[in-house]
Short mmCIF file of C-alpha atoms and ligand atoms in Angstrom, two decimals:
data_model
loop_
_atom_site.label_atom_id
_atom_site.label_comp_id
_atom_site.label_asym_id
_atom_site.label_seq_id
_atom_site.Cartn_x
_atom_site.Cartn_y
_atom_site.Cartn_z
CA UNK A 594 73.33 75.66 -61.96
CA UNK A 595 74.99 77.18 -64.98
CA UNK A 596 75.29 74.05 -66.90
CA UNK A 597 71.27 73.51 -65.85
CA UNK A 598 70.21 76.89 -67.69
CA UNK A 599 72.80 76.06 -70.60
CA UNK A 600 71.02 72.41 -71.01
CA UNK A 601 67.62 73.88 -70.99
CA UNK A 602 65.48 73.40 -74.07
CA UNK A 603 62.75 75.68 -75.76
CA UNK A 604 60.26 73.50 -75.31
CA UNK A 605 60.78 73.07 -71.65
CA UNK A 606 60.67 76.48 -71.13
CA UNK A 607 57.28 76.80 -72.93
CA UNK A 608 55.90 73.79 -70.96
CA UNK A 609 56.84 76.37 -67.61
CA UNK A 610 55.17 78.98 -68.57
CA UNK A 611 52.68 77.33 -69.99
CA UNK A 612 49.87 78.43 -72.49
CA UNK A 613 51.55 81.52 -73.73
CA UNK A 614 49.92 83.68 -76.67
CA UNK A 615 51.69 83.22 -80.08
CA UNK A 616 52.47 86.74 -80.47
CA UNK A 617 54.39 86.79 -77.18
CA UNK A 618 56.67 83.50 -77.61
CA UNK A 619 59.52 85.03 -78.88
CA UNK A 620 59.51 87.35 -76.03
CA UNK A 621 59.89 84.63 -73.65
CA UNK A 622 62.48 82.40 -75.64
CA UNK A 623 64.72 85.83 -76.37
CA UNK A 624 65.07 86.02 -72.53
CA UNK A 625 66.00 82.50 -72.64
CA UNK A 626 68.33 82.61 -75.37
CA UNK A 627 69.52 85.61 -73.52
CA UNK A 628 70.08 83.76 -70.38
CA UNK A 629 71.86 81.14 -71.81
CA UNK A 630 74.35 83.14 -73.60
CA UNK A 631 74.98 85.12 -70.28
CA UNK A 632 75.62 81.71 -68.63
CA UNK A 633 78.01 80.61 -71.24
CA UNK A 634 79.85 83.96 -71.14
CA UNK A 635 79.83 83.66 -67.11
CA UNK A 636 81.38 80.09 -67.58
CA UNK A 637 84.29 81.02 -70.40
CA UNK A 638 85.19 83.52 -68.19
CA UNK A 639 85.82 81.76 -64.93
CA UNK A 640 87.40 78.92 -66.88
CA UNK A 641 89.60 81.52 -68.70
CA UNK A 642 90.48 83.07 -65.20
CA UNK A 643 91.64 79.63 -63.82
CA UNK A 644 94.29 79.17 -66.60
CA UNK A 645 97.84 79.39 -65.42
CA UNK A 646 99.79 82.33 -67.43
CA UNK A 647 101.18 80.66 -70.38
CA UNK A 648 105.06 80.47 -70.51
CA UNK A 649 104.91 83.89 -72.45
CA UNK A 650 103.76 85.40 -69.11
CA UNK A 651 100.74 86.33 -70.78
CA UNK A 652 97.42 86.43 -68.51
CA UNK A 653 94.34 84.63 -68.80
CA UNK A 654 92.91 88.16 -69.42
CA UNK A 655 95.49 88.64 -72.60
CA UNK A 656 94.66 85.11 -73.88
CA UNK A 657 90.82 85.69 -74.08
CA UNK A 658 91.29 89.06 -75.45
CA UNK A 659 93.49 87.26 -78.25
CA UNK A 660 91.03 84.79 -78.85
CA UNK A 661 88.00 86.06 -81.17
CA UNK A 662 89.68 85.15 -84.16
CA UNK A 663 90.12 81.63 -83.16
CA UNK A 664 87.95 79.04 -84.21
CA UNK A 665 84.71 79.08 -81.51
CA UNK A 666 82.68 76.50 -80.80
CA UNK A 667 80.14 74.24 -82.75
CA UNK A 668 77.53 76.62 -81.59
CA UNK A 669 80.02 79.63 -82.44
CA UNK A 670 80.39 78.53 -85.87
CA UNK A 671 76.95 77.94 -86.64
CA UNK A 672 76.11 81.28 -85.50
CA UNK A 673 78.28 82.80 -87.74
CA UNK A 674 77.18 81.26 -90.21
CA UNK A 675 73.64 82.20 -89.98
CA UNK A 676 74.85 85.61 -89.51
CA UNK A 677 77.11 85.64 -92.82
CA UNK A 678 74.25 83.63 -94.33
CA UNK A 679 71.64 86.69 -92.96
CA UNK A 680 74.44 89.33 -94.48
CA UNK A 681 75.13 88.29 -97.49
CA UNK A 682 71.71 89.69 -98.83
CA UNK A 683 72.69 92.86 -97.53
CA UNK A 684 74.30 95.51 -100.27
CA UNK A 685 75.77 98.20 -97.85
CA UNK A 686 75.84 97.88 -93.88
CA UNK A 687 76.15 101.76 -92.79
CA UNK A 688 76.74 101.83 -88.53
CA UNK A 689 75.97 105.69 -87.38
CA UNK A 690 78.30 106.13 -84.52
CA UNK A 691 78.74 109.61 -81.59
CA UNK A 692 81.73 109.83 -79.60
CA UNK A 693 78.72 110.53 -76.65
CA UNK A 694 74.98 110.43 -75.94
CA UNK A 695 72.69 113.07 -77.05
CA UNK A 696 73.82 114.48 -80.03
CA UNK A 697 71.32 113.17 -82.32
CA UNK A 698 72.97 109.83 -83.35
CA UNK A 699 69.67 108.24 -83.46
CA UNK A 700 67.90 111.22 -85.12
CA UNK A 701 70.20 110.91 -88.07
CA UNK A 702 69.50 107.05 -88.56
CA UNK A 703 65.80 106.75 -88.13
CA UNK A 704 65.55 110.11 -91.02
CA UNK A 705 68.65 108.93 -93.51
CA UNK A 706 67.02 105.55 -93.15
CA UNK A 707 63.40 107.00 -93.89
CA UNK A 708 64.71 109.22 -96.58
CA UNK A 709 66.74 106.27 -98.18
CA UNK A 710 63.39 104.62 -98.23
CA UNK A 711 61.90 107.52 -100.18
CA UNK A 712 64.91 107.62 -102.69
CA UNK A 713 63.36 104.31 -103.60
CA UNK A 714 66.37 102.07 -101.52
CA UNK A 715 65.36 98.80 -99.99
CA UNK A 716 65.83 99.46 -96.12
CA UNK A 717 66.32 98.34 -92.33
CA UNK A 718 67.44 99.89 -89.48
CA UNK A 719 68.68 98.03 -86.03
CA UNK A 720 68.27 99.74 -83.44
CA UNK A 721 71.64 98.40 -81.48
CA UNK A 722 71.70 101.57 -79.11
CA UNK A 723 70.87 99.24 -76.14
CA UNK A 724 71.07 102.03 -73.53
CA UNK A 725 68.05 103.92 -74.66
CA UNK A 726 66.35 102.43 -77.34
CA UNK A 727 65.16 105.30 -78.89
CA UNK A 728 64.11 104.71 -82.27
CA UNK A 729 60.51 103.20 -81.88
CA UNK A 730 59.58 106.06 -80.15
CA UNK A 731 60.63 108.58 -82.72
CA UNK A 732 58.82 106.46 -85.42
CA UNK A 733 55.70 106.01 -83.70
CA UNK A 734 56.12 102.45 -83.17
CA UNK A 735 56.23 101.77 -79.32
CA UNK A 736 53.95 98.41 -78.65
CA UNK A 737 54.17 97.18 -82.28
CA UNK A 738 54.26 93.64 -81.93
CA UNK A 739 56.65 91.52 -83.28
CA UNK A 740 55.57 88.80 -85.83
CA UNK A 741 57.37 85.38 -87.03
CA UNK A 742 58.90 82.49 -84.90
CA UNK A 743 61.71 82.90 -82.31
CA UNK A 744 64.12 81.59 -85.07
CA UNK A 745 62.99 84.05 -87.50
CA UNK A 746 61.92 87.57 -86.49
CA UNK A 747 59.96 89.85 -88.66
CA UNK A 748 60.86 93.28 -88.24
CA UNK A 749 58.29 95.82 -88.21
CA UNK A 750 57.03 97.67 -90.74
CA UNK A 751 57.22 101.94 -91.18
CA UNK A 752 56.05 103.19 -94.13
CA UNK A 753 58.44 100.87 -96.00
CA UNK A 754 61.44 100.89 -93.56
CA UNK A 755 61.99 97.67 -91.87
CA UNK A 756 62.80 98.22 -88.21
CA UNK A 757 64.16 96.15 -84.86
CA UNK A 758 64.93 96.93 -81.78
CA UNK A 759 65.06 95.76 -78.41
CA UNK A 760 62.46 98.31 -77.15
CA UNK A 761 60.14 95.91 -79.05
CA UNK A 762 60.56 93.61 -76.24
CA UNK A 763 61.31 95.67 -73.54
CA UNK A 764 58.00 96.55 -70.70
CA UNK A 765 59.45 100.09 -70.18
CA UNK A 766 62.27 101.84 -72.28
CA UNK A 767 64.14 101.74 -68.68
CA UNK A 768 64.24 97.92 -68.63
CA UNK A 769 67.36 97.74 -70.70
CA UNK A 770 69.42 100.28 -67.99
CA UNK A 771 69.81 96.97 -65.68
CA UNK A 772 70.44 94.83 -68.47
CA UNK A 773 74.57 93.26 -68.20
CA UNK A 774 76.72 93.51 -71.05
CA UNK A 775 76.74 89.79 -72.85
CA UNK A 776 72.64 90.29 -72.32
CA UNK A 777 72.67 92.94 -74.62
CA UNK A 778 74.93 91.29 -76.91
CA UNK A 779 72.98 88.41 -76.98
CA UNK A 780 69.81 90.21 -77.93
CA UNK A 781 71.84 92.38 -80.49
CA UNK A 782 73.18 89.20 -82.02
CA UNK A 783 69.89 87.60 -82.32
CA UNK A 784 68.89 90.76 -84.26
CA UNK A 785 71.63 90.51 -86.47
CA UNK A 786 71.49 86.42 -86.88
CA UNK A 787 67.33 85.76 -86.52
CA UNK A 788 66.09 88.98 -87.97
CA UNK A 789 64.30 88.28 -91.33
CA UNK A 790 65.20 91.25 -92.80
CA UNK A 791 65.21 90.05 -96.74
CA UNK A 792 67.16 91.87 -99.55
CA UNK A 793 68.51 95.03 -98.31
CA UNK A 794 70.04 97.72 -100.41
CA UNK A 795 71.10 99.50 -96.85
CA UNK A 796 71.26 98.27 -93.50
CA UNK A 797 71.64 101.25 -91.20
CA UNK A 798 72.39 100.90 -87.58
CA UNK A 799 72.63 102.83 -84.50
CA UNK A 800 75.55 102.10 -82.93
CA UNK A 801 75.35 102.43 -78.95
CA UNK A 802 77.15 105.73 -77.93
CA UNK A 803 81.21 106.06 -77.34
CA UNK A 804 83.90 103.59 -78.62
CA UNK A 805 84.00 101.21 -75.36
CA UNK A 806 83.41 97.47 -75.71
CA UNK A 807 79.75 97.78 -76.67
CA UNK A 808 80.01 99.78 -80.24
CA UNK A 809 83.04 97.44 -80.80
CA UNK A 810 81.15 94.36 -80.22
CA UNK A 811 78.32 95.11 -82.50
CA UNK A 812 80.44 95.94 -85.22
CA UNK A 813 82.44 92.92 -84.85
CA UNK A 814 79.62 90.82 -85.05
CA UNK A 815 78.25 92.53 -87.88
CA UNK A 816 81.38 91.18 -90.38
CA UNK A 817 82.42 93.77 -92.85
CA UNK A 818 80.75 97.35 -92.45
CA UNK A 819 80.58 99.63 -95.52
CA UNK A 820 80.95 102.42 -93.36
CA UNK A 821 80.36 104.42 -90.67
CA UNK A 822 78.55 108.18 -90.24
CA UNK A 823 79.85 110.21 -87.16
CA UNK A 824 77.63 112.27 -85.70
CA UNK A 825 78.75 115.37 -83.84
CA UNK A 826 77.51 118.72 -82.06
CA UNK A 827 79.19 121.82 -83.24
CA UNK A 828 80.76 122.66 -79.91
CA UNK A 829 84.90 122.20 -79.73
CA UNK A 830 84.40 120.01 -76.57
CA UNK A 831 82.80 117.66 -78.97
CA UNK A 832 86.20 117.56 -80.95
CA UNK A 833 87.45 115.08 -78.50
CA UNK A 834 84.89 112.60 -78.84
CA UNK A 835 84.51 112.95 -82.76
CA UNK A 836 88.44 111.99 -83.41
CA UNK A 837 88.14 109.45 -80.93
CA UNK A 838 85.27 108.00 -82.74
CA UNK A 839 87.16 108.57 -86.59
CA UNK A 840 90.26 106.27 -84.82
CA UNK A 841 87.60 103.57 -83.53
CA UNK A 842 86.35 102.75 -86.74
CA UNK A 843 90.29 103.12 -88.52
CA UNK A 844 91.21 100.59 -86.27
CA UNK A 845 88.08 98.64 -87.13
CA UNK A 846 89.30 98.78 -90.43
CA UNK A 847 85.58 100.79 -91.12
CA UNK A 848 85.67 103.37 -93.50
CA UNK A 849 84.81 106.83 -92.52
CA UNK A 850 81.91 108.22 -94.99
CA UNK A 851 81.96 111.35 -93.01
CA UNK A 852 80.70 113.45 -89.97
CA UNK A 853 77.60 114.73 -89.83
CA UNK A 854 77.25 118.53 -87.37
CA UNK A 855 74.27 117.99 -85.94
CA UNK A 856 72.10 120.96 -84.26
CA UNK A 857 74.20 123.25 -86.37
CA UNK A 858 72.30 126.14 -85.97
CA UNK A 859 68.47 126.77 -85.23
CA UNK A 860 66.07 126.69 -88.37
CA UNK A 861 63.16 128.81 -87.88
CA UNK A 862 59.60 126.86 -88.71
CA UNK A 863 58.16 129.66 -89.97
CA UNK A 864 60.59 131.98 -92.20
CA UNK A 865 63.34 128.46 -92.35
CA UNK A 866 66.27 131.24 -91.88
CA UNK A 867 68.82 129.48 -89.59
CA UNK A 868 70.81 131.29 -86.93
CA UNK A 869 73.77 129.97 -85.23
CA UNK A 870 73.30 129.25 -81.30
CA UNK A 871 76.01 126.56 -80.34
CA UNK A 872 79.45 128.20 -80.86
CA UNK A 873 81.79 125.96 -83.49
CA UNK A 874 82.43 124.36 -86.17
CA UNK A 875 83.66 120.94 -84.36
CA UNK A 876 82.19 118.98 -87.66
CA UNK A 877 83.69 120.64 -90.66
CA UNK A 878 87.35 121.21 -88.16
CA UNK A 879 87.58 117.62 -87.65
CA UNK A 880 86.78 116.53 -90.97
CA UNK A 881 89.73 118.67 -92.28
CA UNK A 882 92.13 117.88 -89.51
CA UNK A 883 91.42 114.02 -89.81
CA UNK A 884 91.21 113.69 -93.36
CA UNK A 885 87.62 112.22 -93.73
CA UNK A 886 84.49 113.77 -95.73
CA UNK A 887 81.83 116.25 -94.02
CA UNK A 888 78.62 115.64 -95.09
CA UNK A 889 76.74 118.54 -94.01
CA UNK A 890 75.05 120.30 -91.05
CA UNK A 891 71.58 119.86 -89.51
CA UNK A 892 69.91 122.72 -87.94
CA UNK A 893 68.10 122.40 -84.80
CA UNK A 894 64.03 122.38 -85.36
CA UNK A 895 61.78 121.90 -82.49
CA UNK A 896 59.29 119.48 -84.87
CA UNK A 897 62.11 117.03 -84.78
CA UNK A 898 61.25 115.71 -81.57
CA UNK A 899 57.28 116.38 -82.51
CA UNK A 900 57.59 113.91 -85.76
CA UNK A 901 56.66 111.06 -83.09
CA UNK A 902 53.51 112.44 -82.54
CA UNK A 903 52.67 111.36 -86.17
CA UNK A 904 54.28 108.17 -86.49
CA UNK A 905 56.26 109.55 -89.36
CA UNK A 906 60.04 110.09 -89.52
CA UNK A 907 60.63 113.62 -89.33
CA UNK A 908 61.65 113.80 -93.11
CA UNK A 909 58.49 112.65 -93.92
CA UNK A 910 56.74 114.63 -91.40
CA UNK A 911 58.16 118.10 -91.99
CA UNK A 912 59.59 117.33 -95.63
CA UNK A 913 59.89 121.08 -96.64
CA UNK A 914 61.77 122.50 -93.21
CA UNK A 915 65.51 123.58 -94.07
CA UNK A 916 66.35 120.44 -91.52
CA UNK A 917 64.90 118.22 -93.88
CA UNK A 918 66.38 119.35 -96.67
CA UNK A 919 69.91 118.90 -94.99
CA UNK A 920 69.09 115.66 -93.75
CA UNK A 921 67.91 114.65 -97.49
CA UNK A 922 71.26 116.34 -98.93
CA UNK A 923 73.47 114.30 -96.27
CA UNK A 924 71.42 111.19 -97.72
CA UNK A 925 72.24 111.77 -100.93
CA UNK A 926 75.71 111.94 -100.67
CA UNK A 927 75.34 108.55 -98.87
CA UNK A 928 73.29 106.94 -101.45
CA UNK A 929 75.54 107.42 -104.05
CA UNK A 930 77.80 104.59 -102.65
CA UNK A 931 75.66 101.93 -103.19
CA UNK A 932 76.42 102.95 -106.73
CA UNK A 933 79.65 102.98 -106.54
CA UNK A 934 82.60 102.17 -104.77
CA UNK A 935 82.83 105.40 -103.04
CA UNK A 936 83.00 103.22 -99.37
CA UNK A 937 86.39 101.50 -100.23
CA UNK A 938 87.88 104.43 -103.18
CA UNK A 939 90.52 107.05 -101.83
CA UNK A 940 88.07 109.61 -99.86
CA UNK A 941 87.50 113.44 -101.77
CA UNK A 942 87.53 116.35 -100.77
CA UNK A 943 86.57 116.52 -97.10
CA UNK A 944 84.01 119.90 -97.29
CA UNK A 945 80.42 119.08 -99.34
CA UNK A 946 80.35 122.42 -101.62
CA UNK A 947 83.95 121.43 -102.67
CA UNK A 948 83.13 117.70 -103.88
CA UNK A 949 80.25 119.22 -105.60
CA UNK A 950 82.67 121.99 -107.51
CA UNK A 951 85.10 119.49 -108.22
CA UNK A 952 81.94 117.17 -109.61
P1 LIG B 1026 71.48 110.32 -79.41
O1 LIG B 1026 71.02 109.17 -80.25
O2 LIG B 1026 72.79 110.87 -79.86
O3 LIG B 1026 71.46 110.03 -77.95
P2 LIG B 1026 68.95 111.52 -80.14
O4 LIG B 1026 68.88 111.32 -81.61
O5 LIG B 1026 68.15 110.59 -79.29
O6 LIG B 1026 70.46 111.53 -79.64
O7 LIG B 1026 68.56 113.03 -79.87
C1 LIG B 1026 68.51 113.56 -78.57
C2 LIG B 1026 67.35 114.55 -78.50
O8 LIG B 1026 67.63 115.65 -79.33
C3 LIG B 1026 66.03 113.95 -78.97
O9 LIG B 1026 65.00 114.43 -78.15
C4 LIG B 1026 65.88 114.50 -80.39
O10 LIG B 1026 64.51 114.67 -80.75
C5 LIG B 1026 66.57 115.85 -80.26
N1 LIG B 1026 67.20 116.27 -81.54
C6 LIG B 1026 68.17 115.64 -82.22
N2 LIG B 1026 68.51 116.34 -83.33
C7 LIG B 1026 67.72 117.44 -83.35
C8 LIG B 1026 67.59 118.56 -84.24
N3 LIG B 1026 68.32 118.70 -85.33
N4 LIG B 1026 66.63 119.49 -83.92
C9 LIG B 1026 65.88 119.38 -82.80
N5 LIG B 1026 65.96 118.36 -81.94
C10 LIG B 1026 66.87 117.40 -82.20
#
């Protein structure tokens, strides 16, 4: 039964399985936990369904969507604090957001977080993209185990960037396709409340793709967010999804520290002369229509996708491409808020070459 599963304790689940090897513990108790909190979401929500309407004529569906600010449960509470008490070391939480798959969202985290790590920042990146974890693979790190206890997870190590994702517990990257929504959450919160990730200058994360409930869940369990990096294709159907994106995080109350075009042109390996292939200028358009910075344009290089071959971010991997150099010039920009209050300060001009005239 529900209750049953929600009653079960750690050690009883250990005692089942029986004899498992340390390093794989926390595999088996983060299914548990997992389980548990998929129970408890399966049991609020029948008990929320067999509430008569209040005299409002409000539905049970309107009262639980009014209730995450209200205080939660014991449990609830001490989970938040754990997660405030996990935050509070963090300087700058940065989510990196598309308005759709396959633009390069994840791309642009795993190399701004590298190349914030080689600008001498303390770093971690969450990978919270739960559909296709996809950051292990482009750092090399598929199989890396994870160390610590289930109550405190170490993230693993890349040349000096502290990384987590579910794909670290996952058998095949298509495990998480079957996975229901308050599973993922669960595992995402764990990340965010167990993770051990220490003093952070930046926490960057990549946000799963669109503005639905997932990206909105993760960033409401994340507390305050320092802001948010939209990642776009130049194409004008990509418009749509980029302003949709800009109004998710307004309405989060996230600011906007700018859209990123990526695959903004091709960048040739050997002569780095970039020509245009996809027609727009969706980034830079959007940007100016919306009011929010552009940060600069990535070209397209085919060793982008090779950089997992080495284990090496592609910014480390290919540091003197033209696509590097963009990526490095877009991490700048977002550097400079950690010293300063550029995240919460009236927003400048929206086009890069303009704030730098202006500078
Ligand atoms: P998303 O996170 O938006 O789904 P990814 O970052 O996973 O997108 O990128 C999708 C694919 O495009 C990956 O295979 C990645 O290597 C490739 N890619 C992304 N940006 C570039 C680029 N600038 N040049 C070449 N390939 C790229």
């Amino acid at each position: 039964s529900l209750e049953r599963v929600s009653a079960t304790t750690q050690e009883e689940i250990m005692g089942a399985l029986g004899g498992l090897p340390s390093e794989v513990r926390h595999c088996a108790l983060l299914a548990a936990d997992t389980l548990k909190a998929a129970c408890e979401d399966c049991s609020s929500r029948s008990k929320t369904a067999a509430e008569p309407a209040c005299p409002g004529g409000r539905s049970g569906q309107d009262v639980e969507a009014a209730r995450p600010h209200a205080a939660g449960t014991g449990r609830e509470e001490e989970e938040r604090r754990q997660i405030e008490a996990r935050m509070s070391r963090v300087r700058r939480k940065v989510v990196v957001l598309s308005g759709k798959g396959g633009v390069g969202k994840s791309t642009v985290a795993v190399n701004l977080a590298a190349s914030l790590v080689m600008s001498g920042k303390r770093v971690g990146l969450l990978d919270a993209d739960i559909h296709g974890p996809s950051v292990t693979t482009m750092l090399g790190l598929e199989n890396s185990p994870v160390g610590g206890t289930p109550e405190e997870l170490n993230p693993v190590d890349s040349n000096g960037l502290k990384v987590m994702s579910l794909a670290f517990f996952l058998r095949s990257p298509d495990d998480a396709v079957i996975w229901r929504g308050p599973m993922k959450m669960a595992a995402i919160k764990q990340f965010i409340k167990d993770v051990a990730w220490g003093d952070l200058d930046f926490l960057i994360v990549d946000l799963p793709p669109g503005t639905g409930d997932e990206p909105l869940s993760v960033v409401q369990l994340m507390g305050k967010v320092d802001g948010a990096i939209v990642v776009t294709t130049p194409q004008k159907v990509a418009a749509v999804e980029v302003r949709k994106s800009v109004t998710f995080c307004r309405q989060l109350g996230v600011p906007v520290l700018g859209v990123v075009e990526n695959m903004s042109g091709f960048a040739c390996p050997q002569c780095g002369k970039i020509t245009s292939i996809l027609k727009g200028a969706a980034g830079k358009d959007i940007a100016r229509d919306m009011c929010v910075p552009f940060l600069g344009s990535i070209p397209i290089d085919p060793q982008v996708a090779d950089a997992s071959d080495s284990g090496l971010a592609f910014v480390r991997s290919s540091a003197s491409s033209r696509t590097a150099e963009a990526m490095r010039k877009i991490t700048g920009l977002i550097a400079a808020i950690d010293d300063s209050q550029a995240a919460t300060s009236p927003q400048g001009p929206a086009d890069p070459d303009e704030r730098e005239k202006k500078r």
